[in-house]
Amino acid sequence: MSDPTRPISSDPTLTPPGQEITDGERRAIEMVEAAETGGRKLGGWQRGLVTLVAVAWCLYQMYAAQVGNIDTLTLRATHLGFAFFLAYLVFPHRKIPGHPQTRVPWYDWILGIGATGTAAYLIAQYPSIANEQGGLLTGTDVWVGSGMIVLLLLAAWRTIGIAMPIVAGVFMLYALTGPKGLIRGDLGPQLQLHAGQTWPQVVGQLFANTEGIFGTAIGVSAQIVFLFVLFGAIFDKLGAGEWFMRVAQGVLGGFRGGAAKASILSSALNGVISGSAVSNVVTGGNITIGTMIRTGYSREKAGAIEVASSSNGQLMPPVMGAAAFIMAQNLNIEYRSLILAAAIPAFLCYGTLLVLAHIEALKLGLKGLPKSELPPARRTLLSGWYYMLPLGYLIGTLTINPEATPERVALNTIFVMLVMMFVQEAILANRDGRGVGRGLLDGGKKIIEAFEGGARSMIGIAIATAAAGIIVGIVTITGLGFGLADIVQLASDGVRNAFAFAGPQVATFASIVMVLLMAQLIALILGMGLPTTANYILMSALIVPIIAKIAGLDPTNPAQMLPVHMFVFYFGIMADSTPPVALAAFAAAAISGGNPVATGVQAFQYELRTALLAYMMFFNPQLLLIANGRLGGVTWTEAIPMILFAFIGLVAFSAATLRFLHRRTNPLQALLLLVAALILIIPTHILWNLAALALIAAVYFWQKAGSRAEPPAEPPAALA
């Protein structure tokens, strides 16, 4: 992941002439720091302690990956212990924009040490709990476990917001009371309800085994995610993020709407290594948003394009936020199979966004950036070609070598980049006359900064995965998932009966669409208060089994379940740009000076193509390279026409929602484009696909045959 705390580049090929860092950009950076890496600006020995603990956390995770035989619960509890301590040191309980705290108050020292102590207690006592006590907790165990649960919810409140603690609290209340005495009325004979659990039972489920707080989610965070986050932090500190930006501007900046297209390409490249939409907005948007505004985009449109492209960075393999690793564990498939399956939809999403930016440029009558403002593409590519070595090794090894584990590949890549850091800084220092020794010192300093940035970026992920484990543990102990499935089944049966007159196939299709619409809404609502990874964990535990049941899928078959997991994952990502709570949109608006809600609404409109793509993947698993009931069962001769049809459908849908193709569409033309896009969602007979293409072609030539093009609907407004 990108390090959102790094200074904005002063490279003249990146910063437009005459522009300095604005107050809005500083506010956006502070917003990211407060939300993702902690808002405290510590100094002196306290800052030194944070750096020391962060570096120690990185070294421990690297050591754990190197030796590979640390006990499962020990690794997970140690991972959470580091996150606990740093969370209470760098995340204040009350965030005041523009007034960061410069010291850690006494009560946060107590909370941080106490929270870390609960993790240390479990590491020391777990052998006794598991072996001598037979899994039963003593009174002391219950007290310590209770303290961990409370301190975890407080840490989650600080790091990822109030939504997760509230949801977790409701689930624990459900476990303690049981609904039999609370719910009145007949909910149907199929509904399964539990009788309620005691508090020691709940603590035992959440604290003292690997089915609650220390479940699969935090296991993946400790074993794999940390190393990829650290990889991204070091890669960015090397200068790869800025190089990606220059390459994007040099390659696409001169085309129509080039400022927006460069922003999209650079976000796609950064998405390969980054999993944070908000930090991507700030690290790239401080350059691209101002450039888009200068070339004629409104402040809201410029911010929205950056939000859409940065949010979609979480779709790009191999990192895909942190959810990709958890998804692979949930599906019990090789990680390489998942990233290969996710590649085509990700490229479709970004390819369509490039077309969308072109359509907006046509509407506004925009041109490309002047050549004098663009870095020379060839020279820029050659200046940073070596950045592709670690990235190429990472992606190549993950996709080609079936025996390579993600954590081992990430660790090896980190070692390579550490060497590259020293070599690069030594060469630069020697070239500048500062001496090789000075360069080696600079390299060491940058590595420490990268370690600290990576560790601080991991705090929220570790806390979120642990807190999500509370909800997963409650679902397991109460059987809540079965009850929810029964309720949704009743609603689905009602829809199926309502459409019975149209035949069984139509009725079944309608019931499945109803369930998907419900899942879509839940994911968007949860995503307003939860980060993408936590959103996916909850959706995979609660909603994915329900969709599988209604659609008649085999929950043990990864080829059948992957489209469902990708469906909820995509809508969780869309939540980053869904008003009224869209932190990425607020960060973009802080930079652009535009209205944050209007920016979010515009970004959501751009993101509608992501929603359509989610439905396409569900109804056409071939987009995920799934065929004949297995992953990777699609040949290239089958894949190429399928990809083309899907891309054309997404473009038609985007043109319909933007009301513009060759020129502004009338209502009938927009409807025809929408119908063509919907036809291409579901793979049917080739004649239906050809009919959809005919509709799109008819609209295009209908518009082109007009006497003259309409004037731009939104004339460009130059930036003052």
Tab-separated table of N, CA, C and O in Angstrom, residues 18-83:
chain	number	residue	atom	x	y	z
A	18	GLY	N	3.925	26.761	-11.504
A	18	GLY	CA	3.329	27.812	-10.691
A	18	GLY	C	2.442	27.321	-9.586
A	18	GLY	O	1.898	28.118	-8.837
A	19	GLN	N	2.270	25.989	-9.432
A	19	GLN	CA	1.387	25.482	-8.400
A	19	GLN	C	2.203	24.966	-7.226
A	19	GLN	O	3.207	24.299	-7.395
A	20	GLU	N	1.766	25.281	-6.035
A	20	GLU	CA	2.380	24.774	-4.822
A	20	GLU	C	1.352	23.892	-4.114
A	20	GLU	O	0.212	23.778	-4.524
A	21	ILE	N	1.800	23.282	-3.030
A	21	ILE	CA	0.882	22.479	-2.233
A	21	ILE	C	-0.170	23.398	-1.627
A	21	ILE	O	0.151	24.370	-0.946
A	22	THR	N	-1.430	23.107	-1.851
A	22	THR	CA	-2.510	23.969	-1.384
A	22	THR	C	-2.963	23.558	0.010
A	22	THR	O	-2.653	22.469	0.498
A	23	ASP	N	-3.738	24.445	0.639
A	23	ASP	CA	-4.303	24.118	1.943
A	23	ASP	C	-5.233	22.915	1.837
A	23	ASP	O	-5.304	22.096	2.756
A	24	GLY	N	-5.956	22.822	0.714
A	24	GLY	CA	-6.842	21.679	0.516
A	24	GLY	C	-6.082	20.369	0.465
A	24	GLY	O	-6.510	19.357	1.020
A	25	GLU	N	-4.932	20.388	-0.200
A	25	GLU	CA	-4.112	19.177	-0.270
A	25	GLU	C	-3.582	18.806	1.108
A	25	GLU	O	-3.545	17.631	1.469
A	26	ARG	N	-3.207	19.812	1.885
A	26	ARG	CA	-2.740	19.524	3.239
A	26	ARG	C	-3.870	18.941	4.081
A	26	ARG	O	-3.653	18.017	4.876
A	27	ARG	N	-5.090	19.476	3.920
A	27	ARG	CA	-6.226	18.931	4.670
A	27	ARG	C	-6.491	17.489	4.267
A	27	ARG	O	-6.808	16.646	5.109
A	28	ALA	N	-6.357	17.210	2.973
A	28	ALA	CA	-6.585	15.846	2.510
A	28	ALA	C	-5.542	14.891	3.079
A	28	ALA	O	-5.869	13.767	3.482
A	29	ILE	N	-4.294	15.335	3.114
A	29	ILE	CA	-3.237	14.490	3.677
A	29	ILE	C	-3.492	14.236	5.165
A	29	ILE	O	-3.355	13.113	5.660
A	30	GLU	N	-3.891	15.282	5.880
A	30	GLU	CA	-4.206	15.111	7.295
A	30	GLU	C	-5.384	14.162	7.481
A	30	GLU	O	-5.428	13.372	8.428
A	31	MET	N	-6.359	14.221	6.560
A	31	MET	CA	-7.508	13.339	6.626
A	31	MET	C	-7.081	11.883	6.494
A	31	MET	O	-7.539	10.999	7.226
A	32	VAL	N	-6.169	11.641	5.560
A	32	VAL	CA	-5.685	10.274	5.364
A	32	VAL	C	-4.893	9.811	6.581
A	32	VAL	O	-5.057	8.686	7.067
A	33	GLU	N	-4.023	10.674	7.088
A	33	GLU	CA	-3.222	10.303	8.251
A	33	GLU	C	-4.125	9.964	9.433
A	33	GLU	O	-3.905	8.969	10.134
A	34	ALA	N	-5.150	10.809	9.652
A	34	ALA	CA	-6.044	10.565	10.774
A	34	ALA	C	-6.843	9.292	10.596
A	34	ALA	O	-7.104	8.562	11.554
A	35	ALA	N	-7.228	8.985	9.360
A	35	ALA	CA	-8.096	7.836	9.114
A	35	ALA	C	-7.336	6.533	9.003
A	35	ALA	O	-7.841	5.485	9.410
A	36	GLU	N	-6.116	6.573	8.457
A	36	GLU	CA	-5.456	5.317	8.119
A	36	GLU	C	-4.148	5.057	8.847
A	36	GLU	O	-3.771	3.893	9.016
A	37	THR	N	-3.454	6.076	9.249
A	37	THR	CA	-2.165	5.831	9.902
A	37	THR	C	-2.058	6.505	11.260
A	37	THR	O	-0.989	6.494	11.867
A	38	GLY	N	-3.138	7.074	11.758
A	38	GLY	CA	-3.110	7.720	13.062
A	38	GLY	C	-2.887	9.206	12.950
A	38	GLY	O	-2.026	9.663	12.216
A	39	GLY	N	-3.654	9.977	13.708
A	39	GLY	CA	-3.616	11.423	13.559
A	39	GLY	C	-2.662	12.136	14.486
A	39	GLY	O	-2.508	13.353	14.396
A	40	ARG	N	-2.029	11.413	15.399
A	40	ARG	CA	-1.130	12.085	16.333
A	40	ARG	C	0.198	12.429	15.671
A	40	ARG	O	0.763	11.631	14.938
A	41	LYS	N	0.687	13.614	15.947
A	41	LYS	CA	1.993	14.080	15.465
A	41	LYS	C	2.949	14.084	16.648
A	41	LYS	O	3.216	15.116	17.256
A	42	LEU	N	3.439	12.934	16.992
A	42	LEU	CA	4.273	12.809	18.182
A	42	LEU	C	5.685	13.299	17.905
A	42	LEU	O	6.155	13.292	16.764
A	43	GLY	N	6.362	13.698	18.953
A	43	GLY	CA	7.746	14.134	18.844
A	43	GLY	C	8.582	13.532	19.956
A	43	GLY	O	8.067	12.864	20.862
A	44	GLY	N	9.876	13.760	19.878
A	44	GLY	CA	10.766	13.319	20.937
A	44	GLY	C	10.804	11.812	21.098
A	44	GLY	O	10.713	11.044	20.136
A	45	TRP	N	10.920	11.380	22.356
A	45	TRP	CA	11.065	9.953	22.637
A	45	TRP	C	9.809	9.169	22.295
A	45	TRP	O	9.882	7.973	21.970
A	46	GLN	N	8.631	9.823	22.355
A	46	GLN	CA	7.403	9.110	22.017
A	46	GLN	C	7.375	8.766	20.532
A	46	GLN	O	6.980	7.655	20.145
A	47	ARG	N	7.793	9.698	19.696
A	47	ARG	CA	7.892	9.396	18.266
A	47	ARG	C	8.922	8.290	18.025
A	47	ARG	O	8.705	7.378	17.221
A	48	GLY	N	10.025	8.361	18.740
A	48	GLY	CA	11.037	7.334	18.596
A	48	GLY	C	10.530	5.961	19.001
A	48	GLY	O	10.850	4.944	18.361
A	49	LEU	N	9.715	5.921	20.070
A	49	LEU	CA	9.165	4.643	20.511
A	49	LEU	C	8.217	4.064	19.468
A	49	LEU	O	8.233	2.852	19.198
A	50	VAL	N	7.370	4.912	18.878
A	50	VAL	CA	6.459	4.446	17.832
A	50	VAL	C	7.247	3.863	16.664
A	50	VAL	O	6.917	2.789	16.139
A	51	THR	N	8.296	4.574	16.253
A	51	THR	CA	9.127	4.072	15.155
A	51	THR	C	9.757	2.740	15.516
A	51	THR	O	9.777	1.799	14.710
A	52	LEU	N	10.273	2.640	16.745
A	52	LEU	CA	10.923	1.405	17.191
A	52	LEU	C	9.943	0.238	17.192
A	52	LEU	O	10.258	-0.864	16.713
A	53	VAL	N	8.731	0.459	17.720
A	53	VAL	CA	7.734	-0.611	17.771
A	53	VAL	C	7.289	-0.991	16.359
A	53	VAL	O	7.114	-2.179	16.046
A	54	ALA	N	7.114	0.012	15.501
A	54	ALA	CA	6.699	-0.272	14.124
A	54	ALA	C	7.747	-1.098	13.393
A	54	ALA	O	7.419	-2.081	12.703
A	55	VAL	N	9.021	-0.728	13.546
A	55	VAL	CA	10.098	-1.487	12.896
A	55	VAL	C	10.168	-2.893	13.480
A	55	VAL	O	10.367	-3.882	12.752
A	56	ALA	N	10.000	-3.014	14.801
A	56	ALA	CA	10.026	-4.335	15.436
A	56	ALA	C	8.907	-5.216	14.908
A	56	ALA	O	9.095	-6.427	14.695
A	57	TRP	N	7.731	-4.617	14.696
A	57	TRP	CA	6.599	-5.375	14.147
A	57	TRP	C	6.943	-5.905	12.758
A	57	TRP	O	6.721	-7.072	12.443
A	58	CYS	N	7.535	-5.047	11.936
A	58	CYS	CA	7.918	-5.470	10.582
A	58	CYS	C	8.934	-6.608	10.633
A	58	CYS	O	8.812	-7.604	9.904
A	59	LEU	N	9.944	-6.464	11.485
A	59	LEU	CA	10.974	-7.493	11.571
A	59	LEU	C	10.394	-8.808	12.079
A	59	LEU	O	10.786	-9.896	11.616
A	60	TYR	N	9.468	-8.727	13.027
A	60	TYR	CA	8.838	-9.954	13.538
A	60	TYR	C	8.057	-10.658	12.433
A	60	TYR	O	8.129	-11.891	12.294
A	61	GLN	N	7.293	-9.892	11.657
A	61	GLN	CA	6.498	-10.506	10.587
A	61	GLN	C	7.397	-11.113	9.518
A	61	GLN	O	7.099	-12.179	8.970
A	62	MET	N	8.502	-10.452	9.221
A	62	MET	CA	9.444	-11.008	8.255
A	62	MET	C	10.086	-12.283	8.805
A	62	MET	O	10.257	-13.274	8.079
A	63	TYR	N	10.429	-12.269	10.093
A	63	TYR	CA	10.998	-13.466	10.720
A	63	TYR	C	9.997	-14.614	10.704
A	63	TYR	O	10.358	-15.768	10.397
A	64	ALA	N	8.742	-14.317	11.015
A	64	ALA	CA	7.709	-15.357	11.021
A	64	ALA	C	7.557	-15.976	9.637
A	64	ALA	O	7.390	-17.198	9.507
A	65	ALA	N	7.612	-15.151	8.596
A	65	ALA	CA	7.508	-15.682	7.237
A	65	ALA	C	8.737	-16.488	6.859
A	65	ALA	O	8.646	-17.476	6.131
A	66	GLN	N	9.895	-16.073	7.380
A	66	GLN	CA	11.142	-16.770	7.057
A	66	GLN	C	11.185	-18.162	7.687
A	66	GLN	O	11.504	-19.151	7.014
A	67	VAL	N	10.838	-18.254	8.973
A	67	VAL	CA	10.926	-19.555	9.652
A	67	VAL	C	9.719	-20.430	9.347
A	67	VAL	O	9.826	-21.648	9.220
A	68	GLY	N	8.539	-19.801	9.247
A	68	GLY	CA	7.348	-20.508	8.799
A	68	GLY	C	6.780	-21.538	9.745
A	68	GLY	O	5.887	-22.299	9.363
A	69	ASN	N	7.248	-21.611	11.002
A	69	ASN	CA	6.739	-22.640	11.907
A	69	ASN	C	6.272	-22.091	13.246
A	69	ASN	O	6.207	-22.822	14.235
A	70	ILE	N	5.945	-20.813	13.299
A	70	ILE	CA	5.421	-20.231	14.536
A	70	ILE	C	3.990	-20.711	14.731
A	70	ILE	O	3.196	-20.761	13.787
A	71	ASP	N	3.673	-21.062	15.977
A	71	ASP	CA	2.330	-21.543	16.303
A	71	ASP	C	1.259	-20.561	15.824
A	71	ASP	O	1.427	-19.340	15.928
A	72	THR	N	0.165	-21.108	15.295
A	72	THR	CA	-0.878	-20.278	14.678
A	72	THR	C	-1.403	-19.221	15.620
A	72	THR	O	-1.446	-18.023	15.286
A	73	LEU	N	-1.829	-19.610	16.817
A	73	LEU	CA	-2.415	-18.625	17.723
A	73	LEU	C	-1.359	-17.648	18.219
A	73	LEU	O	-1.648	-16.459	18.396
A	74	THR	N	-0.139	-18.114	18.423
A	74	THR	CA	0.935	-17.206	18.856
A	74	THR	C	1.183	-16.120	17.816
A	74	THR	O	1.314	-14.930	18.156
A	75	LEU	N	1.236	-16.507	16.548
A	75	LEU	CA	1.455	-15.531	15.487
A	75	LEU	C	0.322	-14.514	15.445
A	75	LEU	O	0.557	-13.300	15.360
A	76	ARG	N	-0.900	-14.990	15.518
A	76	ARG	CA	-2.052	-14.092	15.413
A	76	ARG	C	-2.163	-13.181	16.630
A	76	ARG	O	-2.462	-11.983	16.490
A	77	ALA	N	-1.924	-13.715	17.817
A	77	ALA	CA	-2.018	-12.894	19.024
A	77	ALA	C	-0.894	-11.861	19.075
A	77	ALA	O	-1.099	-10.717	19.508
A	78	THR	N	0.310	-12.240	18.657
A	78	THR	CA	1.418	-11.275	18.605
A	78	THR	C	1.112	-10.167	17.600
A	78	THR	O	1.373	-8.978	17.851
A	79	HIS	N	0.580	-10.549	16.452
A	79	HIS	CA	0.171	-9.592	15.426
A	79	HIS	C	-0.811	-8.581	16.006
A	79	HIS	O	-0.646	-7.358	15.836
A	80	LEU	N	-1.815	-9.073	16.728
A	80	LEU	CA	-2.808	-8.176	17.321
A	80	LEU	C	-2.192	-7.355	18.445
A	80	LEU	O	-2.546	-6.177	18.629
A	81	GLY	N	-1.257	-7.942	19.207
A	81	GLY	CA	-0.630	-7.196	20.288
A	81	GLY	C	0.116	-5.970	19.785
A	81	GLY	O	0.003	-4.876	20.360
A	82	PHE	N	0.887	-6.115	18.718
A	82	PHE	CA	1.557	-4.955	18.120
A	82	PHE	C	0.538	-3.914	17.663
A	82	PHE	O	0.712	-2.705	17.879
A	83	ALA	N	-0.527	-4.381	16.988
A	83	ALA	CA	-1.547	-3.454	16.486
A	83	ALA	C	-2.232	-2.719	17.626
A	83	ALA	O	-2.502	-1.514	17.536
